[in-house]
XYZ file of C-alpha atoms in Angstrom:
545
model
C -3.603 -21.221 -7.632
C -3.570 -20.859 -11.447
C -0.456 -20.195 -13.379
C -2.138 -16.995 -14.676
C -2.673 -15.608 -11.115
C 0.889 -16.505 -10.105
C 2.282 -14.828 -13.277
C 0.212 -11.754 -12.824
C 0.987 -11.561 -9.066
C 4.709 -11.865 -9.878
C 4.767 -9.104 -12.495
C 2.607 -6.752 -10.425
C 4.482 -7.597 -7.281
C 7.844 -6.902 -8.890
C 6.576 -3.620 -10.254
C 4.947 -2.642 -6.969
C 8.180 -3.606 -5.056
C 10.415 -1.702 -7.292
C 8.152 1.354 -6.995
C 8.020 0.940 -3.257
C 11.788 0.561 -2.994
C 12.309 3.685 -5.107
C 9.752 5.519 -3.055
C 11.727 4.574 0.026
C 15.257 5.066 -1.252
C 14.636 8.669 -2.393
C 13.766 9.636 1.176
C 17.440 9.170 2.046
C 18.672 12.244 0.135
C 15.361 14.053 0.551
C 15.454 13.770 4.287
C 19.027 15.060 4.378
C 18.045 18.138 2.398
C 14.672 18.945 4.159
C 14.944 17.246 7.594
C 12.071 16.533 9.886
C 10.436 19.901 9.431
C 10.417 19.495 5.646
C 9.040 15.994 5.989
C 6.155 17.188 8.182
C 5.377 19.893 5.640
C 5.480 17.336 2.814
C 3.042 15.125 4.661
C 0.679 17.884 5.401
C 0.198 18.367 1.682
C 0.570 14.869 0.433
C -1.850 13.248 2.849
C -4.578 15.638 1.861
C -3.879 14.780 -1.769
C -3.951 11.064 -1.157
C -7.387 11.207 0.486
C -8.839 13.350 -2.265
C -7.358 11.063 -4.973
C -9.053 8.063 -3.438
C -12.365 9.945 -3.448
C -11.860 11.243 -6.944
C -11.217 7.786 -8.384
C -14.301 6.486 -6.451
C -12.813 2.975 -6.500
C -13.232 2.944 -10.310
C -9.815 1.433 -11.229
C -10.268 -1.747 -9.135
C -14.045 -1.931 -9.948
C -13.187 -1.681 -13.633
C -10.853 -4.627 -13.179
C -13.691 -6.669 -11.763
C -16.304 -5.407 -14.347
C -13.977 -6.266 -17.302
C -13.144 -9.674 -15.901
C -16.748 -10.539 -15.419
C -17.949 -9.552 -18.891
C -14.827 -10.939 -20.668
C -15.481 -14.321 -18.928
C -18.864 -14.251 -20.737
C -17.304 -13.328 -24.083
C -18.886 -9.879 -24.001
C -15.956 -7.628 -24.985
C -18.172 -4.878 -26.358
C -19.582 -4.014 -22.895
C -16.029 -3.762 -21.558
C -14.975 -1.393 -24.241
C -18.129 0.753 -23.739
C -17.394 0.996 -20.021
C -13.745 2.122 -20.684
C -14.966 5.113 -22.785
C -17.564 6.223 -20.280
C -15.266 5.645 -17.291
C -12.496 7.897 -18.574
C -14.971 10.717 -18.956
C -16.151 10.199 -15.294
C -12.605 10.149 -14.068
C -11.900 13.443 -15.948
C -14.901 15.222 -14.316
C -14.305 13.770 -10.823
C -10.590 14.613 -10.966
C -11.395 18.255 -11.838
C -13.989 18.512 -9.038
C -11.538 17.063 -6.455
C -8.880 19.488 -7.650
C -11.088 22.577 -7.244
C -12.366 21.433 -3.778
C -8.863 20.669 -2.394
C -7.375 23.903 -3.876
C -10.083 26.177 -2.499
C -10.353 24.456 0.945
C -6.489 24.365 1.498
C -6.573 27.055 4.256
C -9.064 24.954 6.236
C -7.052 21.753 5.985
C -3.790 23.575 6.744
C -5.160 24.958 10.006
C -6.304 21.454 11.096
C -3.082 19.838 10.217
C -0.987 22.359 12.258
C -3.253 21.898 15.418
C -4.966 25.283 15.020
C -1.859 27.538 14.949
C 1.679 28.032 13.657
C 3.898 25.171 14.738
C 7.736 25.265 15.121
C 8.417 27.597 12.127
C 5.634 26.344 9.769
C 2.628 28.664 9.174
C -0.748 28.020 7.726
C 0.285 29.921 4.526
C 3.163 27.449 4.115
C 0.922 24.460 4.297
C -1.638 26.113 1.982
C 1.012 26.538 -0.679
C 2.153 22.862 -0.556
C -1.464 21.553 -0.611
C -2.208 23.655 -3.642
C 0.893 22.530 -5.481
C 0.101 18.822 -5.068
C -3.593 19.229 -5.846
C -2.755 19.674 -9.562
C -1.973 15.985 -9.849
C -5.658 15.274 -9.358
C -6.327 16.393 -12.873
C -4.266 13.517 -14.398
C -3.891 10.636 -11.910
C -7.551 9.369 -11.833
C -7.538 8.836 -15.652
C -4.169 6.948 -15.427
C -5.504 4.727 -12.662
C -8.625 3.786 -14.697
C -6.610 2.684 -17.644
C -4.459 0.474 -15.328
C -7.670 -1.114 -13.948
C -8.808 -1.838 -17.499
C -5.501 -3.701 -18.333
C -5.736 -5.641 -15.014
C -9.286 -6.702 -15.808
C -7.752 -8.516 -18.790
C -5.214 -9.971 -16.382
C -2.507 -7.942 -18.154
C -0.419 -6.778 -15.211
C 2.655 -5.694 -17.301
C 1.294 -2.207 -18.175
C 0.376 -1.448 -14.589
C 3.756 -2.622 -13.285
C 5.887 -0.764 -15.848
C 3.857 2.368 -15.721
C 4.086 2.373 -11.844
C 7.858 2.133 -12.018
C 8.226 4.838 -14.684
C 5.878 7.100 -12.851
C 7.909 6.689 -9.687
C 11.231 7.220 -11.433
C 10.072 10.362 -13.226
C 8.586 11.747 -9.999
C 11.712 11.089 -7.913
C 14.045 12.576 -10.546
C 12.024 15.792 -10.609
C 11.436 15.795 -6.923
C 15.128 15.474 -6.007
C 16.342 17.729 -8.719
C 13.929 20.529 -7.818
C 14.545 20.213 -4.131
C 18.324 20.376 -4.608
C 18.266 23.303 -7.078
C 15.846 25.393 -5.005
C 17.667 24.815 -1.637
C 21.312 24.681 -2.796
C 21.528 26.713 -6.012
C 18.650 29.211 -5.965
C 18.364 29.593 -2.205
C 14.547 29.523 -2.606
C 13.798 28.192 0.929
C 12.356 25.060 2.452
C 8.682 25.783 1.699
C 9.169 26.376 -2.061
C 11.363 23.341 -2.258
C 8.810 21.018 -0.625
C 6.049 22.558 -2.713
C 7.790 21.474 -5.879
C 8.601 18.156 -4.297
C 4.818 17.497 -3.986
C 4.262 18.970 -7.470
C 6.372 16.079 -8.735
C 3.195 13.860 -8.328
C 1.890 15.544 -11.516
C 5.087 15.187 -13.440
C 5.315 11.511 -12.507
C 1.664 10.933 -13.596
C 2.487 12.248 -17.108
C 5.223 9.695 -17.208
C 2.970 6.854 -16.267
C 0.342 7.912 -18.828
C 2.879 7.934 -21.622
C 3.777 4.300 -20.759
C 0.169 3.217 -20.760
C -0.394 4.955 -24.129
C 2.594 3.028 -25.611
C 1.199 -0.201 -24.276
C -2.252 0.570 -25.635
C -0.935 1.183 -29.182
C 1.177 -2.040 -28.951
C -1.558 -4.289 -27.823
C -4.753 -2.706 -29.307
C -4.566 -5.143 -32.215
C -4.891 -8.265 -30.057
C -6.340 -6.775 -26.849
C -9.178 -8.984 -25.681
C -11.565 -6.060 -25.486
C -10.948 -5.323 -29.272
C -11.982 -8.860 -30.295
C -15.466 -9.590 -31.502
C -17.860 -10.982 -28.938
C -17.864 -14.806 -28.454
C -21.029 -14.466 -26.358
C -24.192 -12.314 -26.334
C -23.856 -8.557 -25.796
C -25.421 -7.478 -22.444
C -26.565 -4.281 -24.146
C -26.520 -2.325 -20.942
C -27.648 1.286 -20.830
C -25.220 3.734 -19.378
C -27.444 3.932 -16.318
C -27.450 0.221 -15.715
C -23.724 -0.039 -16.485
C -22.818 2.668 -14.067
C -25.206 1.311 -11.410
C -23.378 -2.072 -11.575
C -19.964 -0.330 -11.673
C -20.809 1.831 -8.636
C -22.050 -1.234 -6.739
C -18.503 -2.709 -7.275
C -16.756 0.676 -6.879
C -18.391 1.832 -3.610
C -16.511 -0.606 -1.383
C -13.232 0.187 -3.167
C -13.650 3.873 -2.227
C -13.606 2.890 1.398
C -11.129 0.046 1.241
C -8.794 1.957 -0.866
C -8.958 4.667 1.702
C -7.923 2.319 4.564
C -4.199 3.005 5.044
C -4.437 6.710 3.772
C -7.351 7.310 6.018
C -5.582 6.096 9.130
C -2.527 8.125 8.161
C -4.841 11.094 7.475
C -6.379 10.809 10.968
C -2.871 10.927 12.472
C -1.881 13.883 10.332
C -4.857 15.868 11.499
C -4.977 14.953 15.142
C -1.414 14.335 16.163
C -0.170 17.924 16.578
C -3.269 18.976 18.468
C -3.198 16.043 20.850
C 0.648 16.534 21.485
C 0.176 20.249 22.036
C -2.587 19.673 24.590
C -0.453 17.155 26.347
C 2.408 19.651 26.547
C 4.742 18.221 23.943
C 4.598 20.793 21.213
C 8.388 21.017 20.928
C 8.678 17.553 19.516
C 5.180 17.023 18.030
C 5.966 18.129 14.443
C 9.164 16.029 14.156
C 7.507 13.025 15.690
C 4.636 13.286 13.308
C 6.902 13.400 10.321
C 8.825 10.326 11.575
C 5.549 8.391 12.268
C 3.625 9.219 9.098
C 6.343 9.557 6.535
C 9.847 8.261 7.322
C 8.951 5.154 9.356
C 5.761 4.317 7.493
C 7.697 4.090 4.211
C 9.836 1.352 5.748
C 6.897 -0.443 7.215
C 4.926 -0.441 3.837
C 7.664 -2.313 2.079
C 6.320 -5.829 3.039
C 2.690 -4.582 2.655
C 3.275 -3.929 -1.068
C 3.325 -7.736 -1.505
C -0.267 -7.985 -0.163
C -1.323 -5.087 -2.291
C -0.211 -6.799 -5.436
C -1.908 -10.068 -4.365
C -5.096 -8.156 -3.580
C -5.098 -6.540 -7.103
C -4.594 -9.853 -8.805
C -7.010 -11.791 -6.515
C -10.006 -9.672 -7.408
C -10.552 -10.646 -11.047
C -9.554 -14.298 -10.481
C -11.741 -14.736 -7.438
C -14.525 -13.016 -9.295
C -14.121 -15.429 -12.137
C -14.269 -18.513 -9.829
C -17.213 -17.175 -7.855
C -19.188 -16.307 -10.939
C -18.587 -19.726 -12.477
C -19.567 -21.312 -9.050
C -16.264 -23.070 -8.794
C -16.141 -22.963 -5.009
C -13.357 -25.599 -4.700
C -10.998 -23.426 -6.757
C -12.136 -20.328 -4.865
C -11.213 -21.859 -1.484
C -7.863 -23.026 -2.929
C -7.132 -19.526 -4.173
C -8.020 -18.023 -0.743
C -5.984 -20.619 1.177
C -2.908 -20.393 -1.077
C -2.956 -16.600 -1.120
C -3.230 -16.115 2.631
C -0.523 -18.667 3.423
C 1.890 -17.165 0.890
C 1.274 -13.708 2.239
C 1.942 -14.710 5.781
C 4.985 -16.860 4.915
C 6.677 -13.876 3.411
C 5.514 -10.960 5.506
C 5.850 -12.323 9.077
C 9.621 -12.941 8.817
C 10.013 -9.593 7.070
C 8.175 -7.753 9.878
C 10.033 -9.593 12.619
C 13.318 -8.764 10.884
C 12.617 -5.077 10.549
C 11.422 -4.864 14.186
C 14.506 -6.657 15.565
C 16.824 -4.625 13.411
C 14.895 -1.325 14.033
C 17.948 0.597 15.125
C 20.280 -0.389 12.227
C 17.461 -0.126 9.686
C 16.413 3.390 10.660
C 20.035 4.600 11.024
C 20.897 3.157 7.526
C 18.017 5.115 5.922
C 17.885 8.204 8.056
C 21.213 8.566 9.826
C 20.957 12.304 10.330
C 20.658 13.533 13.896
C 17.876 15.938 12.737
C 15.689 12.877 12.264
C 16.044 11.707 15.879
C 17.540 8.188 15.419
C 16.582 6.986 18.959
C 12.982 8.247 18.499
C 12.802 6.732 15.006
C 14.127 3.358 16.292
C 11.403 3.147 18.909
C 8.665 4.025 16.497
C 9.871 1.581 13.917
C 10.126 -1.211 16.416
C 6.466 -0.855 17.525
C 5.057 0.084 14.064
C 6.589 -2.873 12.130
C 4.135 -5.564 13.427
C 1.254 -3.490 12.180
C 2.332 -4.281 8.697
C 0.935 -7.790 9.213
C -2.512 -6.315 9.966
C -2.235 -3.931 6.909
C -1.458 -6.829 4.639
C -4.206 -9.154 5.971
C -6.716 -6.319 5.707
C -5.855 -5.808 1.993
C -6.252 -9.419 1.138
C -9.294 -9.832 3.306
C -11.089 -6.959 1.618
C -10.091 -8.264 -1.873
C -11.604 -11.599 -1.067
C -14.893 -10.095 0.193
C -15.179 -8.026 -2.996
C -14.354 -10.928 -5.198
C -17.196 -12.986 -3.749
C -19.608 -10.064 -4.124
C -19.829 -9.192 -0.462
C -18.561 -5.667 -0.887
C -20.769 -4.220 1.928
C -18.981 -6.425 4.541
C -15.686 -4.866 3.329
C -17.156 -1.402 3.989
C -18.513 -2.335 7.381
C -15.162 -3.867 8.306
C -13.345 -0.609 7.524
C -15.886 1.609 9.177
C -15.609 -0.469 12.387
C -11.798 0.025 12.396
C -11.864 3.702 11.536
C -14.344 4.460 14.373
C -12.064 2.750 16.815
C -9.117 4.675 15.513
C -10.997 7.968 15.759
C -12.212 7.329 19.274
C -8.910 6.108 20.680
C -6.288 8.109 18.819
C -6.221 11.365 20.694
C -6.418 9.959 24.200
C -3.796 7.328 23.393
C -1.501 9.954 21.749
C -1.782 12.038 24.897
C -0.907 9.052 26.973
C 1.785 7.385 24.880
C 2.729 9.838 22.121
C 3.647 8.142 18.811
C 3.208 4.748 20.398
C -0.373 5.652 21.190
C -1.155 6.423 17.528
C 0.352 3.106 16.541
C -1.675 1.255 19.187
C -4.907 2.859 18.014
C -4.157 1.811 14.411
C -3.503 -1.749 15.511
C -6.650 -2.033 17.423
C -8.682 -0.550 14.533
C -7.297 -3.027 12.050
C -7.715 -6.002 14.386
C -11.369 -5.244 14.865
C -11.795 -4.879 11.077
C -10.007 -8.225 10.504
C -12.073 -10.156 13.082
C -15.298 -9.033 11.444
C -13.976 -9.609 7.802
C -12.659 -13.107 8.543
C -15.975 -14.000 10.043
C -17.822 -12.893 6.973
C -15.493 -14.843 4.619
C -16.005 -17.948 6.683
C -19.804 -17.504 6.586
C -20.140 -16.715 2.892
C -17.254 -18.473 1.233
C -17.331 -21.594 3.392
C -13.627 -21.069 4.102
C -12.055 -23.034 6.930
C -9.157 -21.372 8.851
C -8.005 -24.570 10.574
C -4.972 -25.200 8.298
C -4.187 -21.483 8.028
C -4.099 -21.088 11.821
C -1.928 -24.038 12.336
C 0.530 -22.940 9.658
C 0.325 -19.409 10.786
C 1.397 -20.358 14.267
C 4.344 -22.361 12.732
C 5.368 -19.322 10.742
C 5.391 -17.297 13.929
C 7.501 -19.903 15.623
C 10.040 -20.050 12.667
C 10.068 -16.202 12.591
C 10.860 -16.144 16.293
C 13.787 -18.573 15.734
C 14.932 -16.210 12.903
C 14.582 -13.158 15.146
C 16.793 -14.725 17.822
C 19.360 -15.570 15.186
C 19.320 -12.041 13.894
C 19.665 -10.642 17.433
C 22.666 -12.924 18.111
C 24.315 -11.884 14.779
C 23.724 -8.182 15.667
C 25.263 -8.781 19.121
C 28.292 -10.539 17.702
C 28.861 -7.844 15.154
C 28.673 -5.157 17.863
C 32.115 -6.261 18.974
C 33.534 -5.242 15.630
C 31.180 -2.576 14.214
C 28.502 -0.313 15.648
C 25.492 0.684 13.531
C 25.414 3.922 15.490
C 28.626 5.024 13.846
C 26.970 5.944 10.581
C 24.898 4.772 7.596
C 27.618 2.647 6.148
C 28.118 0.776 9.395
C 24.418 0.336 9.769
C 24.105 -0.994 6.188
C 26.702 -3.665 6.874
C 24.950 -4.803 10.070
C 21.560 -4.934 8.251
C 22.884 -6.882 5.190
C 24.792 -9.466 7.282
C 22.022 -9.943 9.783
C 19.299 -10.052 7.169
C 21.083 -12.695 5.033
C 21.762 -14.907 7.928
C 18.333 -14.502 9.325
C 16.678 -15.221 5.995
C 18.837 -18.271 5.519
C 17.857 -19.587 8.993
C 14.151 -19.059 8.226
C 14.263 -20.745 4.846
C 16.361 -23.630 6.054
C 14.013 -24.333 8.927
C 10.988 -24.129 6.644
C 12.693 -26.506 4.133
C 13.548 -29.048 6.778
C 9.942 -29.093 8.018
C 8.704 -29.479 4.429
C 6.951 -26.237 4.804
C 8.066 -24.779 1.459
C 6.436 -27.774 -0.338
C 3.289 -27.373 1.645
C 2.805 -23.761 0.550
C 4.330 -23.592 -2.855
C 3.823 -27.233 -3.956
C 4.840 -28.135 -7.538
C 6.150 -24.594 -8.239
C 9.271 -25.440 -6.124
C 12.481 -26.706 -7.820
C 12.928 -30.414 -7.421
C 15.780 -30.177 -4.952
C 13.646 -28.173 -2.560
C 10.905 -30.810 -2.293
C 12.915 -33.147 -0.094
C 12.173 -31.639 3.307
C 10.199 -33.433 5.942
C 6.499 -33.014 5.865
C 5.002 -30.132 7.886
C 2.046 -30.964 10.114
C -1.306 -30.365 8.457
């Protein structure tokens, strides 16, 4: 893997992780203020917005990254610059169209989300208000996303990383401040508070845009796209340029929708299925725990795969375009092994420590700790599927096999749609998790088959090392469980968030140390990270090929 890919991955991973962590930490005070009912109301609005945002951007940001990378590799910077100007105009128009459609159709989506009628204190009018508040962000976010894609196409990950963090910080400050003032000072009520909490998406977007503008002014003098061409200009008409861009973008529309679409299906089917099964009393709270509070925790390790996916696309495209298949396979192999090496133990750790982790973040009894613990335990392993799907789709797009990424997603979504309601009626929240896992598994089987066929990639080493990672993670999981058992004689995580934090910290540190030590002794670290390891870490025994 090239140093540029590693550097870009590190920068974007760091920015994404900080953003994810902030997006998780703010839920602690937010959940205390709004509880499960407020969390459900927040999701009713935010999930609609997320779906429309993905449709509004039409996959342009990631497609622009690929487009710019392709033409820059040919020395045609003029075409990249031409695309940026046209793309921003398109994002402005699609953002406005998405805003008007979501704003006007809010009553329709509100009724579906609630299961056809008022549910535990929330009415259709309440949900309509929240949806319309968050819809305003559609006027700004698509343009910001496009500019990020342009920077990434030049393998400049810093602007995206910093703008993500600033956007999140601004959004959270406004969200928590508005929620506190409305509930505790102005006595404005839960619905208005949650409405302004979703409106924070627009405020955060302005913060991210300002950062990108500063970067643009700082780098426009030496930005690659501003340099004179070193190769012939493609001289594409706007029609041909957008045809090519849409051929890249179409799969990103679907693939970018993957996790939001699965979440969207849960949001719009969960209440109805639970009500029909006779569980209306708990349906809304369980939906909030499943789609908001627990999912935020599960998505932490997934952010690593997301960052890898974003940086893989331009580099794999460059290798594929230049027909350097040896480098292409090295990049695929290294990326998948690194992802699995980091994510499998993280998932095992979260699952084993489900009780302490959930109690640490959401200790309030209003968020049903026992219920949250069970959902987190079963949902955590799905993060591995999320991560593999993200990287899988990025590879397919990078080797110009976008249609297979689309087919892969469609297969999974159809399975999710068919199984979700009957499994929810049978197993409640665990049923929704199982339907998601089955959908992603089917997508991955198809996607991996297509990668093998069209990139000539062999999974032999990956499978062997993946099994070894599972074994090491199992050893780590046993160590974590033993540590938690020993600590239970002195401290109980059920006694409060501080006690839970101590249990999580001690168990995680010891578990991580066990995992890394075992990997080191087997020479596993060297096999995966090679020359990038410090010298003293290269002395472990050789892992089996």
